Amino acid sequence: MSVLDRFEITTAECHQRYGDIEVGTEIGQTAAVAGRIMLRRVQGKLTFATLQDATGRIQLFAPTKTTPDYDDFCGLSLGDWVRVSGEVMKTRKGELSIKVAQWELLASARRSFPDKWHGLADPDTRFRQRYVDLWVTEQARQTFQMRSKMMSLTRRWLEERRFIEVETPVFHPVPGGALARPFVTHHNALDMTLFLRVAPELYLKRLVVGGIERVYEIARVFRNEGISTRHNPEFTILELYWAYADYRAIMELLEELVVHLAVELRGTTKLSYGGRELDLTPPWPRVRFIDLLTTHSGLDVNLNTPLEDLRSHCVDREILVEDRWGPGKLLLELYEKTTEPELWGPVFVCDYPKEVSPLAQEHRDHPGWVERFEAILAGRELANAFSELTDPDEQRIRFEDQAAELAAGDAEAMALDHDYLRALEVGLPPTGGLGIGMDRLVMLLADVPSIRDVILFPTLRPECPQSSE
């Protein structure tokens, strides 16, 4: 008998097959289940227990006369793994049960296990001990099941539109693809410095150069930055690139994908997040960055506004200003201080300053701006997208500007990537690119407040003192 043959049925299958039997009856059919003991109550010569597996729960009905090693069964601890077989029945109170005829202890829980009445109340303990949290917190199980299904749905949706999934390097010789501080490591055999990727963008666009016209990766990326309810140093991003498309086409694609996932996972486009309504019904508003900034800040500013005036506006709002910042960076700082916190969405914030968008194509109608959008949903950035910069000469100038920022102390600036420039010289067709924060999308669809709720093992401060407790 194989290992798989031993576990004949899940608790969910048991309820599905036998849930309709009459109250107070035994049906003469035997089932075997395996899982953890989550509740147990001894009533003299009869013991009831609740067994839970990955699919749900079922009651165990254990009379002393027919249950082997009855005293040992009564002594099982919460969390013990057992295999039980016996006749399927429904008690007089209408509880579908398995009448224990055989049982086997598979593994003991040597640490105390929370019961369903108390669970894990401390969030930090929940995140550190996810192996316990998943048993005692129903929402945690549902959230991670939703996450898995969302990833699967996303892949199928993209494949139906002829996008090809690929895998690109995690170790990068040159950090790039996003304005973010990288983690640094060293490869001993090659005696070279490497960086954990902050984004897969530059490798994916190399593949478009190579003729893969619709390409995507669901990538784990790493950014050496702060931790918050929205940020974890290690997170998951979907990046895709679509030859012959621009950022307008990407807006439509993003709308369609998010709506598809909402309908499949929540059954509607009208969601509630944190108790506030969020209607995903397309089309989402498209509003220029500068128009939103003017409306929410009350300032009449633009790229042509004198630098001293922009700096003064920043200082008035307690924004620390670097002398080397140009008008585009100052406008972005004002936007992030005065405007972005006021947005709920969904809304596409369109057309950013070129100065803060080193990989985006200059706008066809507005010099100094680029064809870029950020999608804001539930008050936070969900996605960032461009019409991609394809001119290698212009890209070199942008990289050199970024390298100067890096040398001046901006740890988030990009380095000059000569191989990527070589790829552009081979020829990148007009391309639309998109990056979606998949953790934030799960947060939105599952209606949970913290990114730690959607990452199985989030980055946490070490326990102090370090111990095995």
Coordinates of C-alpha atoms in Angstrom, one line a residue:
M1 CA 0.0 0.0 0.0
S2 CA 1.4 3.4 -1.0
V3 CA 1.5 6.4 1.4
L4 CA -1.2 8.1 -0.7
D5 CA -3.5 5.1 -0.5
R6 CA -3.6 5.3 3.3
F7 CA -5.4 8.7 3.4
E8 CA -8.5 7.8 1.6
I9 CA -10.6 11.0 1.9
T10 CA -10.3 14.6 2.9
T11 CA -12.7 16.2 5.4
A12 CA -14.2 18.3 2.6
E13 CA -14.8 15.2 0.5
C14 CA -16.4 13.5 3.5
H15 CA -18.8 16.4 3.9
Q16 CA -19.5 16.4 0.2
R17 CA -20.3 12.7 0.0
Y18 CA -22.1 12.1 3.2
G19 CA -23.3 15.5 4.4
D20 CA -26.9 14.7 3.4
I21 CA -27.3 11.5 5.5
E22 CA -30.1 11.6 8.0
V23 CA -29.6 12.8 11.6
G24 CA -28.9 10.0 14.0
T25 CA -28.0 7.4 11.4
E26 CA -25.0 5.2 10.6
I27 CA -24.6 4.3 7.0
G28 CA -22.3 1.3 7.0
Q29 CA -19.6 3.0 5.0
T30 CA -16.1 3.5 6.3
A31 CA -13.8 6.5 5.7
A32 CA -10.3 7.2 6.7
V33 CA -9.0 10.8 7.3
A34 CA -5.8 12.3 8.6
G35 CA -5.0 15.7 10.1
R36 CA -4.5 17.5 13.4
I37 CA -6.6 17.2 16.6
M38 CA -7.9 20.8 17.1
L39 CA -10.5 20.2 19.9
R40 CA -11.2 17.4 22.3
R41 CA -13.7 16.9 25.0
V42 CA -14.0 13.7 27.2
Q43 CA -17.4 12.9 28.6
G44 CA -16.8 9.7 30.6
K45 CA -17.1 6.7 28.3
L46 CA -17.5 8.9 25.2
T47 CA -15.0 11.3 23.7
F48 CA -15.6 13.9 20.9
A49 CA -12.7 15.4 19.0
T50 CA -12.4 17.7 16.0
L51 CA -9.9 16.7 13.3
Q52 CA -8.7 19.3 10.8
D53 CA -6.9 18.9 7.5
A54 CA -6.1 21.3 4.7
T55 CA -9.7 21.3 3.5
G56 CA -11.7 21.6 6.6
R57 CA -12.9 19.9 9.8
I58 CA -14.9 16.8 10.9
Q59 CA -15.9 15.5 14.2
L60 CA -14.5 12.2 15.6
F61 CA -17.0 10.1 17.7
A62 CA -15.1 7.8 20.0
P63 CA -17.0 5.5 22.4
T64 CA -14.9 3.6 24.9
K65 CA -16.4 0.2 23.9
T66 CA -15.3 0.4 20.2
T67 CA -12.3 2.7 20.3
P68 CA -8.9 0.9 20.6
D69 CA -6.6 2.3 23.3
Y70 CA -9.4 4.6 24.5
D71 CA -7.4 6.1 27.3
D72 CA -4.5 7.0 24.9
F73 CA -7.0 8.5 22.5
C74 CA -8.4 10.7 25.4
G75 CA -4.9 11.8 26.2
L76 CA -4.1 13.2 22.7
S77 CA -2.9 16.8 22.8
L78 CA -4.2 19.6 20.7
G79 CA -2.2 19.7 17.5
D80 CA -1.3 16.0 17.4
W81 CA -1.4 14.5 13.9
V82 CA -3.6 11.4 13.7
R83 CA -5.0 9.0 11.1
V84 CA -8.5 7.8 11.9
S85 CA -10.8 5.3 10.2
G86 CA -14.3 4.2 11.0
E87 CA -18.0 4.3 10.0
V88 CA -19.5 7.5 8.8
M89 CA -22.4 8.7 10.9
K90 CA -24.4 11.7 11.8
T91 CA -25.1 12.3 15.5
R92 CA -28.5 13.2 17.0
K93 CA -27.4 16.8 17.0
G94 CA -26.8 16.7 13.3
E95 CA -23.0 16.6 13.3
L96 CA -21.4 14.6 10.6
S97 CA -18.8 12.3 12.3
I98 CA -16.5 9.4 11.9
K99 CA -17.0 6.7 14.6
V100 CA -13.5 5.8 15.5
A101 CA -12.7 2.1 14.8
Q102 CA -9.0 2.5 14.2
W103 CA -6.6 5.3 14.9
E104 CA -2.9 6.0 14.7
L105 CA -0.7 8.8 16.1
L106 CA 1.4 10.1 13.2
A107 CA 3.2 13.0 15.0
S108 CA 3.0 14.6 18.4
A109 CA 2.7 18.4 19.0
R110 CA 5.3 18.8 21.7
R111 CA 4.6 22.5 22.0
S112 CA 1.2 23.8 23.3
F113 CA -1.2 24.4 20.4
P114 CA -3.8 27.2 20.5
D115 CA -7.5 26.2 20.5
K116 CA -10.1 27.7 18.2
W117 CA -11.4 29.9 21.0
H118 CA -8.2 31.7 21.6
G119 CA -6.1 31.3 18.5
L120 CA -3.0 33.6 18.1
A121 CA -4.0 37.1 19.2
D122 CA -0.5 38.7 18.8
P123 CA 0.2 39.7 15.1
D124 CA 3.9 39.4 15.6
T125 CA 3.5 35.8 16.8
R126 CA 1.2 35.0 13.9
F127 CA 3.8 36.1 11.4
R128 CA 6.7 34.4 13.1
Q129 CA 4.8 31.2 13.7
R130 CA 2.9 30.9 10.4
Y131 CA 3.0 27.1 10.8
V132 CA 0.7 27.6 13.7
D133 CA -1.3 30.6 12.4
L134 CA -2.4 28.7 9.3
W135 CA -4.1 26.1 11.6
V136 CA -5.9 28.5 14.0
T137 CA -6.6 31.6 11.8
E138 CA -9.3 30.9 9.2
Q139 CA -8.7 34.2 7.4
A140 CA -5.0 33.4 7.0
R141 CA -5.8 30.1 5.3
Q142 CA -8.3 31.8 3.0
T143 CA -5.9 34.6 2.1
F144 CA -3.1 32.3 1.1
Q145 CA -5.5 30.1 -0.9
M146 CA -6.7 33.2 -2.7
R147 CA -3.1 34.2 -3.3
S148 CA -2.4 30.9 -5.0
K149 CA -5.5 31.0 -7.1
M150 CA -4.8 34.6 -8.1
M151 CA -1.3 33.7 -9.4
S152 CA -2.8 30.8 -11.3
L153 CA -5.6 32.9 -12.8
T154 CA -3.1 35.6 -13.8
R155 CA -0.9 33.1 -15.6
R156 CA -3.8 31.6 -17.6
W157 CA -5.1 35.0 -18.5
L158 CA -1.8 36.2 -19.8
E159 CA -1.2 32.9 -21.7
E160 CA -4.5 33.3 -23.4
R161 CA -3.2 36.6 -24.7
R162 CA 0.0 35.0 -26.0
F163 CA 2.3 36.2 -23.3
I164 CA 5.2 33.9 -22.6
E165 CA 6.4 33.3 -19.0
V166 CA 10.2 33.4 -18.5
E167 CA 12.7 33.4 -15.7
T168 CA 15.5 35.9 -15.5
P169 CA 18.5 36.2 -13.2
V170 CA 18.2 37.1 -9.5
F171 CA 21.8 38.1 -9.3
H172 CA 22.6 41.1 -11.3
P173 CA 26.1 42.4 -12.1
V174 CA 24.6 45.9 -12.5
P175 CA 21.6 47.0 -10.4
G176 CA 18.8 48.5 -12.5
G177 CA 15.2 48.5 -13.6
A178 CA 13.9 50.5 -10.7
L179 CA 14.9 53.4 -8.5
A180 CA 15.6 51.4 -5.4
R181 CA 18.5 50.5 -3.1
P182 CA 19.8 47.0 -3.8
F183 CA 21.1 44.3 -1.5
V184 CA 24.8 43.6 -2.2
T185 CA 26.6 40.3 -2.2
H186 CA 29.8 38.7 -3.4
H187 CA 30.5 35.7 -5.6
N188 CA 33.7 34.1 -4.4
A189 CA 34.6 31.9 -7.4
L190 CA 34.3 34.8 -9.8
D191 CA 35.5 37.4 -7.2
M192 CA 32.8 39.8 -8.3
T193 CA 30.2 42.0 -6.6
L194 CA 26.6 41.1 -7.4
F195 CA 23.3 42.6 -6.5
L196 CA 20.0 41.0 -5.7
R197 CA 17.6 42.2 -8.4
V198 CA 15.4 45.2 -7.6
A199 CA 13.4 44.5 -10.8
P200 CA 13.5 42.1 -13.8
E201 CA 12.8 45.0 -16.3
L202 CA 16.1 45.3 -18.2
Y203 CA 16.4 41.5 -18.8
L204 CA 12.8 41.2 -19.9
K205 CA 13.3 44.0 -22.4
R206 CA 16.5 42.3 -23.7
L207 CA 14.1 39.4 -24.5
V208 CA 11.8 41.7 -26.5
V209 CA 14.9 42.7 -28.4
G210 CA 15.5 39.0 -28.9
G211 CA 12.0 38.6 -30.5
I212 CA 9.8 37.5 -27.6
E213 CA 7.2 40.1 -28.3
R214 CA 4.9 39.4 -25.3
V215 CA 6.9 38.4 -22.3
Y216 CA 6.3 38.3 -18.5
E217 CA 7.8 37.2 -15.3
I218 CA 6.3 36.8 -11.8
A219 CA 9.4 37.6 -10.0
R220 CA 10.7 37.8 -6.4
V221 CA 12.5 41.1 -6.1
F222 CA 14.6 42.6 -3.2
R223 CA 14.9 46.2 -2.1
N224 CA 17.1 47.3 0.8
E225 CA 14.5 49.7 2.1
G226 CA 12.2 50.3 5.0
I227 CA 9.5 48.0 6.3
S228 CA 5.8 49.1 6.7
T229 CA 2.3 47.8 6.2
R230 CA 2.9 48.3 2.4
H231 CA 6.6 47.4 2.1
N232 CA 8.6 44.2 2.7
P233 CA 12.3 44.0 1.6
E234 CA 11.4 40.8 -0.4
F235 CA 8.2 40.9 -2.5
T236 CA 6.6 39.7 -5.7
I237 CA 6.1 41.7 -8.8
L238 CA 4.5 40.8 -12.2
E239 CA 6.4 42.5 -15.0
L240 CA 5.3 42.2 -18.6
Y241 CA 6.4 43.8 -21.9
W242 CA 4.4 44.0 -25.0
A243 CA 6.0 44.9 -28.3
Y244 CA 4.2 47.5 -30.5
A245 CA 2.0 48.6 -27.5
D246 CA 2.2 51.9 -25.6
Y247 CA 1.2 53.0 -22.1
R248 CA -2.4 53.6 -23.3
A249 CA -2.8 50.0 -24.3
I250 CA -1.2 48.9 -21.0
M251 CA -3.8 50.9 -19.1
E252 CA -6.6 48.9 -20.8
L253 CA -4.7 45.6 -20.2
L254 CA -4.3 46.3 -16.5
E255 CA -8.0 47.3 -16.1
E256 CA -9.0 44.0 -17.8
L257 CA -6.7 41.9 -15.7
V258 CA -7.7 43.4 -12.3
V259 CA -11.4 43.2 -13.2
H260 CA -11.0 39.6 -14.3
L261 CA -9.3 38.7 -11.0
A262 CA -11.9 40.6 -8.9
V263 CA -14.8 38.8 -10.6
E264 CA -13.2 35.4 -10.4
L265 CA -12.1 35.8 -6.7
R266 CA -14.7 38.1 -5.2
G267 CA -17.6 37.7 -7.7
T268 CA -17.9 41.5 -8.3
T269 CA -16.0 44.6 -9.3
K270 CA -17.5 46.5 -6.4
L271 CA -15.3 45.8 -3.4
S272 CA -14.8 47.1 0.0
Y273 CA -11.3 47.8 1.4
G274 CA -10.9 48.7 5.0
G275 CA -14.6 49.5 5.2
R276 CA -14.4 51.9 2.2
E277 CA -16.0 51.3 -1.2
L278 CA -13.8 50.7 -4.2
D279 CA -15.5 50.3 -7.5
L280 CA -13.2 48.7 -10.1
T281 CA -15.7 49.0 -13.0
P282 CA -13.8 50.3 -16.0
P283 CA -12.9 52.6 -17.5
W284 CA -10.8 54.1 -14.6
P285 CA -10.2 57.8 -14.8
R286 CA -7.0 59.0 -16.6
V287 CA -5.7 62.2 -15.0
R288 CA -2.4 63.9 -15.6
F289 CA 0.1 64.0 -12.8
I290 CA 0.5 67.8 -12.9
D291 CA -3.3 68.4 -12.9
L292 CA -3.7 66.3 -9.8
L293 CA -0.8 68.1 -8.1
T294 CA -2.3 71.5 -8.9
T295 CA -5.8 70.5 -7.7
H296 CA -4.7 68.9 -4.4
S297 CA -1.8 71.2 -3.4
G298 CA -3.4 74.4 -4.5
L299 CA -0.2 75.4 -6.2
D300 CA 0.2 76.7 -9.7
V301 CA 3.4 74.9 -10.6
N302 CA 4.9 73.2 -13.6
L303 CA 8.3 72.2 -15.0
N304 CA 8.8 75.9 -15.9
T305 CA 8.3 77.1 -12.3
P306 CA 11.6 78.7 -11.0
L307 CA 13.6 76.2 -8.9
E308 CA 13.7 78.6 -5.9
D309 CA 9.9 78.7 -5.9
L310 CA 9.6 74.9 -6.0
R311 CA 12.2 74.5 -3.3
S312 CA 10.3 77.1 -1.2
H313 CA 7.1 75.2 -1.6
C314 CA 8.8 72.0 -0.5
V315 CA 10.4 73.6 2.6
D316 CA 7.0 75.0 3.5
R317 CA 5.7 71.5 3.6
E318 CA 8.6 70.1 5.6
I319 CA 10.2 68.3 2.7
L320 CA 13.9 67.9 2.9
V321 CA 15.5 69.2 -0.4
E322 CA 18.8 68.3 -2.0
D323 CA 20.5 71.0 -3.9
R324 CA 21.0 68.8 -7.0
W325 CA 17.3 68.2 -7.5
G326 CA 15.8 69.6 -10.6
P327 CA 12.1 70.7 -11.2
G328 CA 10.9 67.1 -12.0
K329 CA 12.2 65.7 -8.7
L330 CA 10.8 68.7 -6.7
L331 CA 7.4 68.3 -8.3
L332 CA 7.4 64.5 -7.5
E333 CA 8.3 65.3 -3.8
L334 CA 5.4 67.8 -3.7
Y335 CA 3.0 65.3 -5.3
E336 CA 4.0 62.5 -2.8
K337 CA 3.5 64.9 0.1
T338 CA 0.3 66.7 -0.9
T339 CA -1.5 64.6 -3.5
E340 CA -0.8 60.9 -3.4
P341 CA -2.2 60.5 0.2
E342 CA -5.5 62.1 -0.9
L343 CA -6.1 59.6 -3.8
W344 CA -8.3 56.6 -3.4
G345 CA -9.0 55.4 -6.9
P346 CA -9.0 53.5 -9.0
V347 CA -7.2 56.2 -11.0
F348 CA -4.4 56.3 -13.6
V349 CA -2.0 59.1 -12.7
C350 CA -0.5 59.9 -16.1
D351 CA 2.6 61.6 -17.5
Y352 CA 5.4 62.0 -15.0
P353 CA 8.5 64.3 -15.2
K354 CA 11.3 62.8 -17.3
E355 CA 13.8 63.6 -14.6
V356 CA 12.3 60.9 -12.3
S357 CA 11.5 58.3 -15.1
P358 CA 14.9 57.3 -16.6
L359 CA 13.5 54.3 -18.5
A360 CA 10.3 55.8 -20.0
Q361 CA 9.7 57.3 -23.5
E362 CA 9.4 61.1 -23.7
H363 CA 5.8 62.1 -24.1
R364 CA 4.7 62.6 -27.7
D365 CA 2.9 65.9 -27.0
H366 CA 4.5 67.3 -23.8
P367 CA 8.3 67.8 -23.8
G368 CA 9.9 67.2 -20.4
W369 CA 7.3 64.7 -19.5
V370 CA 7.2 60.9 -20.2
E371 CA 4.5 58.4 -21.1
R372 CA 4.2 56.8 -17.7
F373 CA 1.4 56.0 -15.4
E374 CA 0.9 54.8 -11.9
A375 CA -2.4 53.0 -11.0
I376 CA -3.7 54.0 -7.6
L377 CA -6.2 51.7 -6.0
A378 CA -7.4 51.9 -2.3
G379 CA -5.0 54.8 -1.7
R380 CA -1.8 53.0 -2.7
E381 CA 0.3 52.5 -5.9
L382 CA -0.6 49.1 -7.4
A383 CA 1.2 49.4 -10.7
N384 CA 3.8 51.4 -12.6
A385 CA 4.0 51.4 -16.4
F386 CA 5.7 53.1 -19.4
S387 CA 5.9 53.5 -23.0
E388 CA 9.5 52.2 -22.9
L389 CA 12.4 54.2 -24.0
T390 CA 13.9 52.6 -27.1
D391 CA 16.6 55.1 -28.2
P392 CA 20.0 53.9 -27.0
D393 CA 21.6 57.4 -27.2
E394 CA 18.9 58.9 -25.0
Q395 CA 19.1 56.0 -22.6
R396 CA 22.8 56.5 -22.3
I397 CA 22.3 60.1 -21.3
R398 CA 19.6 59.1 -18.7
F399 CA 21.9 56.4 -17.3
E400 CA 24.8 58.9 -17.0
D401 CA 22.5 61.3 -15.2
Q402 CA 21.5 58.4 -12.8
A403 CA 25.2 57.4 -12.3
A404 CA 25.9 61.0 -11.3
E405 CA 23.1 60.8 -8.8
L406 CA 24.5 57.6 -7.5
A407 CA 27.9 59.1 -7.1
A408 CA 26.4 62.1 -5.3
G409 CA 24.9 59.8 -2.6
D410 CA 21.5 58.7 -4.0
A411 CA 21.6 55.0 -3.1
E412 CA 18.4 54.4 -5.1
A413 CA 19.8 55.7 -8.4
M414 CA 20.6 53.4 -11.3
A415 CA 24.0 52.5 -12.5
L416 CA 25.1 52.6 -16.2
D417 CA 24.4 49.2 -17.8
H418 CA 26.5 48.9 -20.9
D419 CA 25.2 45.5 -21.9
Y420 CA 21.6 46.8 -21.8
L421 CA 22.6 49.8 -24.0
R422 CA 24.2 47.3 -26.4
A423 CA 20.9 45.4 -26.5
L424 CA 19.1 48.7 -27.4
E425 CA 21.6 49.3 -30.2
V426 CA 20.5 45.9 -31.6
G427 CA 17.0 47.4 -31.7
L428 CA 14.0 47.5 -29.3
P429 CA 10.7 48.0 -31.1
P430 CA 8.0 50.4 -29.6
T431 CA 7.1 48.6 -26.4
G432 CA 4.7 49.0 -23.4
G433 CA 5.8 47.7 -20.1
L434 CA 4.0 47.1 -16.8
G435 CA 4.9 46.2 -13.2
I436 CA 2.2 45.2 -10.7
G437 CA 2.8 44.7 -7.0
M438 CA 1.2 41.3 -6.6
D439 CA 1.3 41.3 -2.8
R440 CA -0.6 44.6 -2.8
L441 CA -3.1 43.1 -5.2
V442 CA -3.7 40.2 -2.9
M443 CA -4.1 42.7 0.0
L444 CA -6.8 44.5 -2.0
L445 CA -8.7 41.4 -3.0
A446 CA -8.5 39.7 0.4
D447 CA -9.2 43.0 2.2
V448 CA -6.3 42.7 4.7
P449 CA -4.4 45.7 6.1
S450 CA -0.8 44.7 6.0
I451 CA 1.6 43.2 3.4
R452 CA 2.6 40.8 6.2
D453 CA -0.8 39.2 6.0
V454 CA -0.2 38.1 2.4
I455 CA 3.5 37.0 2.6
L456 CA 3.9 33.6 4.3
F457 CA 7.2 34.5 5.9
P458 CA 7.6 38.3 6.0
T459 CA 10.9 39.9 7.1
L460 CA 10.8 40.6 10.8
R461 CA 13.1 42.1 13.4
P462 CA 15.0 39.3 15.1
E463 CA 13.6 38.0 18.3
C464 CA 15.6 39.3 21.3
P465 CA 17.1 37.6 22.9
Q466 CA 17.7 34.9 20.3
S467 CA 16.3 31.6 21.6
S468 CA 14.5 28.5 20.6
E469 CA 11.4 29.5 22.6

